[in-house]
Amino acid sequence: MTLDGELPMFALVDCNNFYASCERVFNPLLQGRPVVVLSNNDGCIIARSEEAKALGIRMGTPEFKCRELLRQHNVTVFSSNYPLYGDMSSRVMTTLAALAPEIEVYSIDEAFLDMSSFRRYNLQEYGGLMRRTIRQHTGIPVSIGMAPTKTLAKAANRLAKKDPHYQGVCILSSDADIRAALERTAVEDIWGIGRQWSARLKLRGIYTAADFAAAPAAWVQKHLHIVGARIQAELNGRSCLQMELVRPQKQSICTSRSFGRSVFLKEELHQAVATFAAKCAFKLRREQALASMLTVFVSTSPFDADGNRYWGTRTIALRPPTQDSIAIIHAAGVILDSVFQEGPAYKKAGVLVSGLVSDTMQAVPLPLFSDEESALDERGGSIMRVMDAVNSHYGKGSIRLAAENFESWKPNQERLSPCTTTRWSDIISVRA
DNA sequence: TCTGGGGTCCTAGGACCC
DNA sequence: TCTGGGGTCCTAGGACCC
């Protein structure tokens, strides 16, 4: 319920096949043609254009398993280009923000809007206007679902995408419309119900969202706990999830990568871990946060058939909490020494910082008795500031610490499109 | 040959305290 | 002989999301 007593109305705006659509915006020859985008390391398919979906290419399929199919149908394949997608995302979000009073950016390609005060207008028409505006400003096609709860808006959005009859905008406001939509939604397609839970629900004879909405609340609470109970309430029209207008402080920041090949040497792992640690430190400074805990992990491939799985991880406290690259790289190196074992074929490593506290807070807990230099000391802080400024101006990696190395363990990225919107040298030239 | 990365929330169980 | 109970903090693990 909003303040003036109106029922809430949420819109979920979701970009269609976002990464594939981004690639097509700057390459019009690809319109109407199958396009896929690969995960980091060119491993799995993580985005597909409609034409690629029609070929039966499944989400998450390893590229090597459908290489023949991709070749046969002349599918255009891209490595993922996050600078491009991030920039396109912010263009979409900026456009959206001008179209509704409140916006919650939920992910790189989705946003919730508060449409409560628009209920008296023709929402179907307004949704159409939003779609056209975003298309015109950014080139990205979107689908829009609107309903009295976030979970129902998600379901509406799914129908808008799936069923051409909605022309990209599905409004669920009457009880009858909501009921019909729930009957058309499989239980595994409900937002928040994943593989494990949908399997358990089906064992109990619950196959659709309508079945789930009608299931005994006590049973749901017992087996799916409070999260499931909330989803059920939302499906029944009781709004539990509110708009989150300010992004909450992150609780942890992780940088990890699979390697393009097996790594055996400790020195190479040190370079990788130092690079990830520096990236974490950079993200911390961008978030204006200090980390009080540091975790490093190294592992072999989870797909290794001979069962020689090795997973080494350790967490230490960072005292005082810090965002300094040098301090974090050093500590990460110490942890790596303690978890490294000679022998395993390492395929992945990562650095995670947690226990984050704001660096703008007055009360950063400092140790009472310590000879350690504060991570916030003038010199360290200003070096980091200068480094970030140089890298922001001249491009990522222009200055880096000697421990970082980008070569030997670098992931595969063979089919990268240019950073059309974020790098001067990649800008498109148009000839008349 | 070749299988992503970065997050969140919740629960259960143990340690510890009063 | 009898052997509490509740709160908090931490960690590990499970489930989910995009």
Short mmCIF file of C-alpha atoms (C1' of nucleotides) in Angstrom, two decimals:
data_model
loop_
_atom_site.label_atom_id
_atom_site.label_comp_id
_atom_site.label_asym_id
_atom_site.label_seq_id
_atom_site.Cartn_x
_atom_site.Cartn_y
_atom_site.Cartn_z
CA MET A 1 0.00 0.00 0.00
CA THR A 2 1.34 3.40 -0.90
CA LEU A 3 0.81 6.46 1.23
CA ASP A 4 -2.21 7.72 -0.62
CA GLY A 5 -3.89 4.35 -0.26
CA GLU A 6 -3.32 3.20 -3.83
CA LEU A 7 -2.42 -0.39 -4.49
CA PRO A 8 1.21 -0.76 -5.45
CA MET A 9 2.14 -1.37 -9.07
CA PHE A 10 5.60 -2.52 -10.04
CA ALA A 11 7.07 -2.63 -13.50
CA LEU A 12 9.95 -4.89 -14.40
CA VAL A 13 11.81 -3.78 -17.50
CA ASP A 14 14.16 -6.42 -18.87
CA CYS A 15 16.40 -6.08 -21.91
CA ASN A 16 15.86 -8.85 -24.44
CA ASN A 17 18.91 -11.08 -24.92
CA PHE A 18 20.93 -8.19 -23.55
CA TYR A 19 24.54 -9.07 -24.44
CA ALA A 20 23.56 -10.33 -27.89
CA SER A 21 21.49 -7.18 -28.45
CA CYS A 22 24.43 -4.96 -27.44
CA GLU A 23 26.64 -6.66 -30.00
CA ARG A 24 24.01 -6.13 -32.69
CA VAL A 25 23.49 -2.43 -32.01
CA PHE A 26 26.87 -1.62 -33.52
CA ASN A 27 26.74 -4.27 -36.20
CA PRO A 28 23.44 -3.92 -38.05
CA LEU A 29 24.38 -6.68 -40.49
CA LEU A 30 23.68 -9.06 -37.61
CA GLN A 31 20.00 -8.08 -37.33
CA GLY A 32 17.85 -11.12 -37.91
CA ARG A 33 20.86 -13.42 -37.69
CA PRO A 34 21.86 -15.86 -34.94
CA VAL A 35 24.32 -14.37 -32.44
CA VAL A 36 25.72 -15.86 -29.23
CA VAL A 37 27.97 -14.43 -26.53
CA LEU A 38 30.41 -16.58 -24.55
CA SER A 39 31.31 -16.41 -20.86
CA ASN A 40 34.72 -15.36 -19.66
CA ASN A 41 37.40 -17.64 -20.98
CA ASP A 42 35.17 -18.34 -23.99
CA GLY A 43 33.74 -21.23 -21.99
CA CYS A 44 29.94 -21.32 -22.08
CA ILE A 45 27.13 -19.72 -24.03
CA ILE A 46 25.64 -17.02 -21.81
CA ALA A 47 23.50 -15.04 -24.24
CA ARG A 48 21.66 -15.93 -27.44
CA SER A 49 19.66 -13.94 -29.95
CA GLU A 50 16.17 -15.24 -30.76
CA GLU A 51 17.52 -16.84 -33.93
CA ALA A 52 20.17 -18.69 -31.92
CA LYS A 53 17.54 -19.89 -29.42
CA ALA A 54 15.48 -21.19 -32.33
CA LEU A 55 18.43 -23.37 -33.35
CA GLY A 56 18.11 -25.15 -30.02
CA ILE A 57 21.29 -23.71 -28.50
CA ARG A 58 20.83 -23.95 -24.76
CA MET A 59 21.86 -21.40 -22.16
CA GLY A 60 25.06 -22.42 -20.36
CA THR A 61 26.15 -24.98 -22.95
CA PRO A 62 29.94 -25.26 -23.19
CA GLU A 63 31.04 -23.77 -26.50
CA PHE A 64 33.03 -26.85 -27.51
CA LYS A 65 29.91 -29.00 -27.26
CA CYS A 66 27.98 -27.02 -29.86
CA ARG A 67 30.84 -25.81 -32.02
CA GLU A 68 29.66 -27.85 -34.99
CA LEU A 69 26.11 -26.49 -34.73
CA LEU A 70 27.43 -22.93 -34.51
CA ARG A 71 29.53 -23.46 -37.62
CA GLN A 72 26.76 -25.16 -39.59
CA HIS A 73 24.32 -22.33 -39.06
CA ASN A 74 26.90 -19.62 -39.44
CA VAL A 75 26.23 -18.26 -35.95
CA THR A 76 28.24 -15.17 -35.05
CA VAL A 77 30.10 -15.81 -31.80
CA PHE A 78 31.43 -13.13 -29.46
CA SER A 79 33.62 -13.22 -26.36
CA SER A 80 31.94 -11.22 -23.61
CA ASN A 81 32.73 -7.52 -23.66
CA TYR A 82 31.75 -6.18 -20.24
CA PRO A 83 32.86 -2.57 -20.78
CA LEU A 84 30.46 -2.40 -23.74
CA TYR A 85 27.56 -4.05 -21.88
CA GLY A 86 28.10 -1.93 -18.77
CA ASP A 87 28.01 1.27 -20.80
CA MET A 88 24.93 0.21 -22.77
CA SER A 89 23.27 -0.73 -19.49
CA SER A 90 23.77 2.72 -18.02
CA ARG A 91 22.29 4.29 -21.17
CA VAL A 92 19.18 2.13 -20.80
CA MET A 93 18.90 2.94 -17.08
CA THR A 94 19.31 6.67 -17.68
CA THR A 95 16.52 6.60 -20.25
CA LEU A 96 14.29 4.59 -17.90
CA ALA A 97 14.91 6.93 -14.98
CA ALA A 98 13.30 9.74 -16.96
CA LEU A 99 10.18 7.66 -17.61
CA ALA A 100 9.12 6.77 -14.06
CA PRO A 101 9.27 8.43 -10.66
CA GLU A 102 11.42 5.75 -9.04
CA ILE A 103 13.82 3.19 -10.40
CA GLU A 104 15.67 0.28 -8.82
CA VAL A 105 18.48 -1.02 -11.00
CA TYR A 106 18.24 -4.72 -10.26
CA SER A 107 20.93 -6.11 -12.56
CA ILE A 108 22.90 -5.15 -15.63
CA ASP A 109 19.84 -5.67 -17.83
CA GLU A 110 16.84 -5.25 -15.52
CA ALA A 111 15.17 -2.54 -13.49
CA PHE A 112 12.10 -2.30 -11.31
CA LEU A 113 10.02 0.86 -11.56
CA ASP A 114 7.40 2.10 -9.11
CA MET A 115 4.29 2.66 -11.24
CA SER A 116 1.82 3.04 -8.35
CA SER A 117 1.00 6.62 -9.23
CA PHE A 118 0.43 5.66 -12.89
CA ARG A 119 -2.42 3.26 -12.22
CA ARG A 120 -5.05 5.66 -13.47
CA TYR A 121 -3.32 5.90 -16.86
CA ASN A 122 -3.39 3.31 -19.60
CA LEU A 123 -0.44 1.22 -18.51
CA GLN A 124 -0.43 -0.82 -21.69
CA GLU A 125 0.03 2.33 -23.74
CA TYR A 126 2.58 3.80 -21.40
CA GLY A 127 4.57 0.56 -21.51
CA GLY A 128 4.60 0.76 -25.28
CA LEU A 129 5.90 4.31 -25.09
CA MET A 130 8.68 3.19 -22.74
CA ARG A 131 9.72 0.43 -25.13
CA ARG A 132 9.84 2.72 -28.13
CA THR A 133 11.78 5.38 -26.23
CA ILE A 134 14.44 2.95 -25.03
CA ARG A 135 14.72 1.44 -28.48
CA GLN A 136 15.16 4.86 -30.02
CA HIS A 137 17.70 6.13 -27.47
CA THR A 138 19.82 3.00 -27.14
CA GLY A 139 18.92 0.49 -29.86
CA ILE A 140 18.12 -2.12 -27.20
CA PRO A 141 14.79 -4.01 -27.29
CA VAL A 142 13.10 -4.50 -23.90
CA SER A 143 10.11 -6.35 -22.47
CA ILE A 144 7.93 -4.92 -19.72
CA GLY A 145 5.80 -6.64 -17.09
CA MET A 146 3.62 -4.81 -14.59
CA ALA A 147 1.79 -6.18 -11.56
CA PRO A 148 1.03 -5.44 -7.89
CA THR A 149 4.10 -7.31 -6.57
CA LYS A 150 7.66 -7.71 -7.79
CA THR A 151 7.31 -11.46 -8.16
CA LEU A 152 4.14 -11.05 -10.24
CA ALA A 153 5.83 -8.33 -12.32
CA LYS A 154 8.59 -10.85 -13.06
CA ALA A 155 6.01 -13.39 -14.18
CA ALA A 156 4.30 -10.74 -16.30
CA ASN A 157 7.61 -9.85 -17.88
CA ARG A 158 8.21 -13.47 -18.79
CA LEU A 159 4.84 -13.64 -20.55
CA ALA A 160 5.56 -10.36 -22.36
CA LYS A 161 8.75 -11.91 -23.71
CA LYS A 162 7.29 -15.27 -24.58
CA ASP A 163 3.91 -14.48 -26.06
CA PRO A 164 3.95 -12.17 -29.10
CA HIS A 165 0.31 -11.29 -28.47
CA TYR A 166 1.43 -8.92 -25.67
CA GLN A 167 3.68 -6.93 -28.00
CA GLY A 168 6.32 -6.73 -25.30
CA VAL A 169 4.13 -5.29 -22.55
CA CYS A 170 2.12 -7.49 -20.17
CA ILE A 171 -0.01 -5.86 -17.47
CA LEU A 172 -1.45 -8.03 -14.70
CA SER A 173 -3.85 -6.03 -12.58
CA SER A 174 -7.19 -7.83 -12.26
CA ASP A 175 -7.45 -10.97 -10.14
CA ALA A 176 -8.63 -12.91 -13.19
CA ASP A 177 -5.59 -11.86 -15.26
CA ILE A 178 -3.26 -12.75 -12.41
CA ARG A 179 -4.85 -16.16 -11.93
CA ALA A 180 -4.66 -16.95 -15.66
CA ALA A 181 -1.00 -15.90 -15.72
CA LEU A 182 -0.15 -18.11 -12.74
CA GLU A 183 -1.75 -21.07 -14.44
CA ARG A 184 0.44 -20.47 -17.48
CA THR A 185 3.64 -20.24 -15.44
CA ALA A 186 5.55 -23.42 -14.63
CA VAL A 187 6.77 -23.67 -11.07
CA GLU A 188 10.43 -23.63 -12.12
CA ASP A 189 9.82 -20.32 -13.93
CA ILE A 190 8.83 -18.50 -10.75
CA TRP A 191 11.41 -15.92 -9.69
CA GLY A 192 13.23 -17.39 -6.70
CA ILE A 193 12.34 -21.03 -7.36
CA GLY A 194 15.40 -22.79 -8.72
CA ARG A 195 16.20 -26.35 -9.73
CA GLN A 196 16.29 -27.98 -6.31
CA TRP A 197 13.11 -26.45 -5.05
CA SER A 198 11.11 -27.00 -8.22
CA ALA A 199 12.09 -30.68 -8.14
CA ARG A 200 10.79 -30.96 -4.57
CA LEU A 201 7.62 -29.08 -5.41
CA LYS A 202 6.89 -31.37 -8.35
CA LEU A 203 7.30 -34.41 -6.11
CA ARG A 204 4.48 -32.92 -4.13
CA GLY A 205 2.28 -32.44 -7.19
CA ILE A 206 2.95 -28.70 -7.51
CA TYR A 207 3.56 -27.97 -11.17
CA THR A 208 2.41 -24.41 -11.83
CA ALA A 209 2.66 -21.06 -10.12
CA ALA A 210 -1.08 -21.36 -9.46
CA ASP A 211 -0.49 -24.70 -7.66
CA PHE A 212 2.27 -23.10 -5.61
CA ALA A 213 0.16 -20.08 -4.70
CA ALA A 214 -2.57 -22.43 -3.44
CA ALA A 215 -0.25 -24.82 -1.52
CA PRO A 216 -0.64 -25.01 2.28
CA ALA A 217 1.35 -22.11 3.74
CA ALA A 218 2.64 -24.21 6.63
CA TRP A 219 4.14 -26.77 4.27
CA VAL A 220 5.83 -24.03 2.22
CA GLN A 221 7.20 -22.41 5.36
CA LYS A 222 8.53 -25.73 6.61
CA HIS A 223 10.28 -26.84 3.42
CA LEU A 224 11.11 -23.60 1.61
CA HIS A 225 11.52 -21.52 4.75
CA ILE A 226 10.90 -17.84 4.91
CA VAL A 227 12.15 -17.18 1.39
CA GLY A 228 9.59 -19.55 -0.12
CA ALA A 229 6.83 -18.20 2.09
CA ARG A 230 7.59 -14.71 0.82
CA ILE A 231 7.41 -15.84 -2.79
CA GLN A 232 4.07 -17.50 -2.14
CA ALA A 233 2.67 -14.36 -0.52
CA GLU A 234 3.85 -12.26 -3.44
CA LEU A 235 2.16 -14.60 -5.92
CA ASN A 236 -1.03 -14.15 -3.92
CA GLY A 237 -0.80 -10.42 -4.39
CA ARG A 238 0.68 -9.45 -1.02
CA SER A 239 3.71 -7.30 -1.71
CA CYS A 240 6.66 -8.27 0.53
CA LEU A 241 9.56 -6.99 -1.57
CA GLN A 242 9.78 -3.22 -1.69
CA MET A 243 11.64 -0.93 -4.06
CA GLU A 244 15.27 -0.59 -3.04
CA LEU A 245 16.14 2.86 -4.20
CA VAL A 246 19.65 3.10 -2.83
CA ARG A 247 22.05 0.30 -3.55
CA PRO A 248 23.02 -1.27 -0.24
CA GLN A 249 26.69 -1.35 0.71
CA LYS A 250 28.35 -4.44 -0.68
CA GLN A 251 29.24 -7.07 1.91
CA SER A 252 31.95 -8.75 -0.08
CA ILE A 253 33.89 -8.26 -3.29
CA CYS A 254 35.36 -11.14 -5.25
CA THR A 255 37.70 -11.33 -8.22
CA SER A 256 38.32 -14.78 -9.63
CA ARG A 257 39.12 -16.35 -12.97
CA SER A 258 39.52 -19.71 -14.58
CA PHE A 259 42.79 -19.99 -16.46
CA GLY A 260 43.08 -20.59 -20.18
CA ARG A 261 45.35 -23.54 -19.38
CA SER A 262 46.55 -25.56 -16.39
CA VAL A 263 48.98 -23.75 -14.10
CA PHE A 264 51.52 -25.68 -12.03
CA LEU A 265 54.07 -23.08 -10.95
CA LYS A 266 53.74 -21.19 -7.73
CA GLU A 267 55.20 -18.07 -9.35
CA GLU A 268 52.42 -18.00 -11.92
CA LEU A 269 49.76 -18.40 -9.25
CA HIS A 270 51.41 -15.56 -7.35
CA GLN A 271 51.06 -13.31 -10.39
CA ALA A 272 47.42 -14.27 -10.85
CA VAL A 273 46.55 -13.82 -7.19
CA ALA A 274 48.37 -10.47 -7.06
CA THR A 275 46.39 -9.28 -10.07
CA PHE A 276 43.10 -10.37 -8.50
CA ALA A 277 44.09 -8.76 -5.19
CA ALA A 278 44.86 -5.48 -6.94
CA LYS A 279 41.51 -5.64 -8.73
CA CYS A 280 39.73 -6.21 -5.41
CA ALA A 281 41.58 -3.26 -3.89
CA PHE A 282 40.52 -1.09 -6.80
CA LYS A 283 36.89 -2.18 -6.44
CA LEU A 284 37.12 -1.41 -2.71
CA ARG A 285 38.28 2.14 -3.41
CA ARG A 286 35.54 2.58 -5.96
CA GLU A 287 33.01 1.39 -3.36
CA GLN A 288 34.62 3.64 -0.73
CA ALA A 289 35.05 0.62 1.48
CA LEU A 290 37.77 -0.98 3.59
CA ALA A 291 38.11 -4.75 3.90
CA SER A 292 38.68 -6.39 7.25
CA MET A 293 38.96 -9.96 5.95
CA LEU A 294 40.78 -11.49 3.02
CA THR A 295 40.23 -14.92 1.46
CA VAL A 296 42.37 -16.52 -1.24
CA PHE A 297 41.44 -19.75 -2.99
CA VAL A 298 43.10 -21.88 -5.65
CA SER A 299 41.58 -24.95 -7.21
CA THR A 300 41.85 -27.61 -9.87
CA SER A 301 39.13 -28.15 -12.47
CA PRO A 302 35.81 -29.41 -11.09
CA PHE A 303 35.46 -31.41 -14.32
CA ASP A 304 38.64 -33.35 -13.77
CA ALA A 305 37.64 -36.99 -14.21
CA ASP A 306 40.43 -38.65 -12.18
CA GLY A 307 39.11 -37.16 -8.96
CA ASN A 308 42.30 -35.30 -8.07
CA ARG A 309 40.31 -32.34 -6.96
CA TYR A 310 42.24 -29.87 -4.84
CA TRP A 311 40.59 -26.91 -3.22
CA GLY A 312 42.86 -24.73 -1.11
CA THR A 313 41.45 -21.73 0.73
CA ARG A 314 42.22 -19.63 3.77
CA THR A 315 40.86 -16.47 5.30
CA ILE A 316 42.76 -13.99 7.44
CA ALA A 317 41.91 -10.74 9.17
CA LEU A 318 43.27 -7.51 7.74
CA ARG A 319 44.28 -5.22 10.56
CA PRO A 320 43.65 -2.41 10.22
CA PRO A 321 40.93 -2.69 7.54
CA THR A 322 42.40 -1.54 4.25
CA GLN A 323 41.80 -0.72 0.59
CA ASP A 324 45.50 -0.41 -0.22
CA SER A 325 46.64 -2.52 -3.19
CA ILE A 326 50.12 -3.05 -1.79
CA ALA A 327 48.87 -4.26 1.59
CA ILE A 328 46.26 -6.56 0.06
CA ILE A 329 48.63 -8.01 -2.55
CA HIS A 330 51.16 -8.72 0.16
CA ALA A 331 48.65 -10.42 2.46
CA ALA A 332 47.21 -12.43 -0.44
CA GLY A 333 50.69 -13.67 -1.28
CA VAL A 334 51.22 -14.85 2.28
CA ILE A 335 47.93 -16.77 2.19
CA LEU A 336 48.79 -18.31 -1.17
CA ASP A 337 52.07 -19.63 0.23
CA SER A 338 50.16 -21.40 2.97
CA VAL A 339 47.53 -23.06 0.72
CA PHE A 340 49.73 -23.85 -2.29
CA GLN A 341 50.62 -27.47 -2.85
CA GLU A 342 53.12 -28.72 -5.36
CA GLY A 343 51.56 -30.98 -7.98
CA PRO A 344 47.92 -30.14 -8.75
CA ALA A 345 47.00 -28.72 -12.17
CA TYR A 346 45.48 -25.43 -11.08
CA LYS A 347 42.67 -24.10 -13.26
CA LYS A 348 41.22 -21.35 -11.15
CA ALA A 349 42.09 -18.87 -8.42
CA GLY A 350 40.40 -16.00 -6.71
CA VAL A 351 40.57 -13.32 -4.06
CA LEU A 352 37.65 -12.29 -1.88
CA VAL A 353 37.53 -9.34 0.48
CA SER A 354 34.81 -9.20 3.10
CA GLY A 355 33.89 -7.60 6.39
CA LEU A 356 33.61 -4.35 4.47
CA VAL A 357 33.31 -1.06 6.32
CA SER A 358 32.80 2.38 4.85
CA ASP A 359 35.96 4.43 4.43
CA THR A 360 33.97 7.60 4.94
CA MET A 361 32.90 6.61 8.43
CA GLN A 362 34.62 8.47 11.23
CA ALA A 363 35.10 5.38 13.34
CA VAL A 364 37.40 3.09 11.41
CA PRO A 365 38.54 0.70 14.09
CA LEU A 366 42.29 1.05 14.49
CA PRO A 367 44.39 -1.27 16.58
CA LEU A 368 45.25 0.22 19.96
CA PHE A 369 48.84 -0.92 20.08
CA SER A 370 50.46 -1.48 16.74
CA ASP A 371 53.59 -0.63 14.86
CA GLU A 372 51.90 -1.39 11.56
CA GLU A 373 51.44 1.59 9.37
CA SER A 374 47.83 2.55 8.96
CA ALA A 375 46.48 1.67 5.56
CA LEU A 376 44.98 5.10 5.48
CA ASP A 377 48.26 6.88 5.96
CA GLU A 378 48.90 9.84 3.74
CA ARG A 379 51.48 8.26 1.50
CA GLY A 380 49.73 4.96 0.72
CA GLY A 381 46.40 6.66 0.21
CA SER A 382 47.73 9.24 -2.19
CA ILE A 383 49.70 6.68 -4.23
CA MET A 384 46.49 4.68 -4.72
CA ARG A 385 44.58 7.81 -5.68
CA VAL A 386 47.19 8.74 -8.28
CA MET A 387 47.24 5.20 -9.66
CA ASP A 388 43.46 5.11 -10.03
CA ALA A 389 43.45 8.54 -11.68
CA VAL A 390 46.12 7.58 -14.21
CA ASN A 391 44.37 4.31 -15.06
CA SER A 392 41.06 6.03 -15.42
CA HIS A 393 42.55 8.59 -17.80
CA TYR A 394 44.94 6.49 -19.88
CA GLY A 395 43.10 3.16 -19.73
CA LYS A 396 43.04 0.17 -17.43
CA GLY A 397 46.43 -1.29 -16.56
CA SER A 398 48.43 1.77 -17.66
CA ILE A 399 50.07 1.70 -14.25
CA ARG A 400 50.18 -1.44 -12.18
CA LEU A 401 52.26 -2.91 -9.42
CA ALA A 402 55.17 -5.11 -10.40
CA ALA A 403 53.59 -8.20 -8.80
CA GLU A 404 50.73 -8.10 -11.27
CA ASN A 405 51.20 -9.86 -14.55
CA PHE A 406 48.74 -10.27 -17.33
CA GLU A 407 50.41 -12.75 -19.61
CA SER A 408 51.15 -16.31 -18.67
CA TRP A 409 47.81 -17.41 -17.20
CA LYS A 410 45.61 -15.09 -19.19
CA PRO A 411 42.15 -16.42 -20.04
CA ASN A 412 41.08 -17.00 -23.63
CA GLN A 413 39.17 -14.20 -25.28
CA GLU A 414 39.44 -14.76 -28.98
CA ARG A 415 36.30 -13.18 -30.35
CA LEU A 416 36.09 -9.86 -28.59
CA SER A 417 34.14 -7.05 -30.22
CA PRO A 418 35.58 -3.51 -29.97
CA CYS A 419 34.78 -1.29 -26.96
CA THR A 420 32.77 0.94 -29.26
CA THR A 421 31.36 3.18 -26.56
CA THR A 422 34.11 3.32 -23.96
CA ARG A 423 37.44 3.46 -25.80
CA TRP A 424 38.44 6.24 -28.18
CA SER A 425 40.52 3.99 -30.41
CA ASP A 426 37.55 1.64 -30.90
CA ILE A 427 35.06 4.23 -31.97
CA ILE A 428 33.16 3.42 -35.16
CA SER A 429 33.94 5.42 -38.28
CA VAL A 430 31.12 5.93 -40.75
CA ARG A 431 31.82 6.64 -44.39
CA ALA A 432 29.30 8.35 -46.58
"C1'" DT B 1 42.01 -29.66 -26.24
"C1'" DC B 2 37.67 -27.06 -24.67
"C1'" DT B 3 32.70 -26.39 -18.90
"C1'" DG B 4 31.89 -18.20 -16.26
"C1'" DG B 5 31.93 -14.80 -12.61
"C1'" DG B 6 30.02 -12.15 -8.94
"C1'" DG B 7 26.79 -11.68 -5.68
"C1'" DT B 8 22.79 -12.37 -1.77
"C1'" DC B 9 20.18 -14.48 1.96
"C1'" DC B 10 19.06 -18.21 5.08
"C1'" DT B 11 19.83 -22.17 8.20
"C1'" DA B 12 22.15 -25.23 11.23
"C1'" DG B 13 25.42 -26.22 14.46
"C1'" DG B 14 29.17 -25.26 17.64
"C1'" DA B 15 31.48 -22.19 20.94
"C1'" DC B 16 30.93 -19.23 24.39
"C1'" DC B 17 28.74 -16.31 27.85
"C1'" DC B 18 25.73 -15.26 31.66
"C1'" DT C 1 20.56 -38.10 42.85
"C1'" DC C 2 19.89 -34.14 40.29
"C1'" DT C 3 23.02 -31.70 35.41
"C1'" DG C 4 19.25 -25.05 32.34
"C1'" DG C 5 18.18 -22.14 28.94
"C1'" DG C 6 18.60 -18.26 26.20
"C1'" DG C 7 21.33 -15.12 23.56
"C1'" DT C 8 25.10 -13.99 20.38
"C1'" DC C 9 28.68 -14.73 17.26
"C1'" DC C 10 30.96 -17.33 13.84
"C1'" DT C 11 31.39 -20.60 10.07
"C1'" DA C 12 30.04 -23.84 6.62
"C1'" DG C 13 26.96 -25.09 3.39
"C1'" DG C 14 22.83 -24.76 0.58
"C1'" DA C 15 19.85 -22.35 -2.31
"C1'" DC C 16 18.94 -18.72 -5.22
"C1'" DC C 17 19.76 -14.66 -8.65
"C1'" DC C 18 21.66 -12.44 -13.14
#
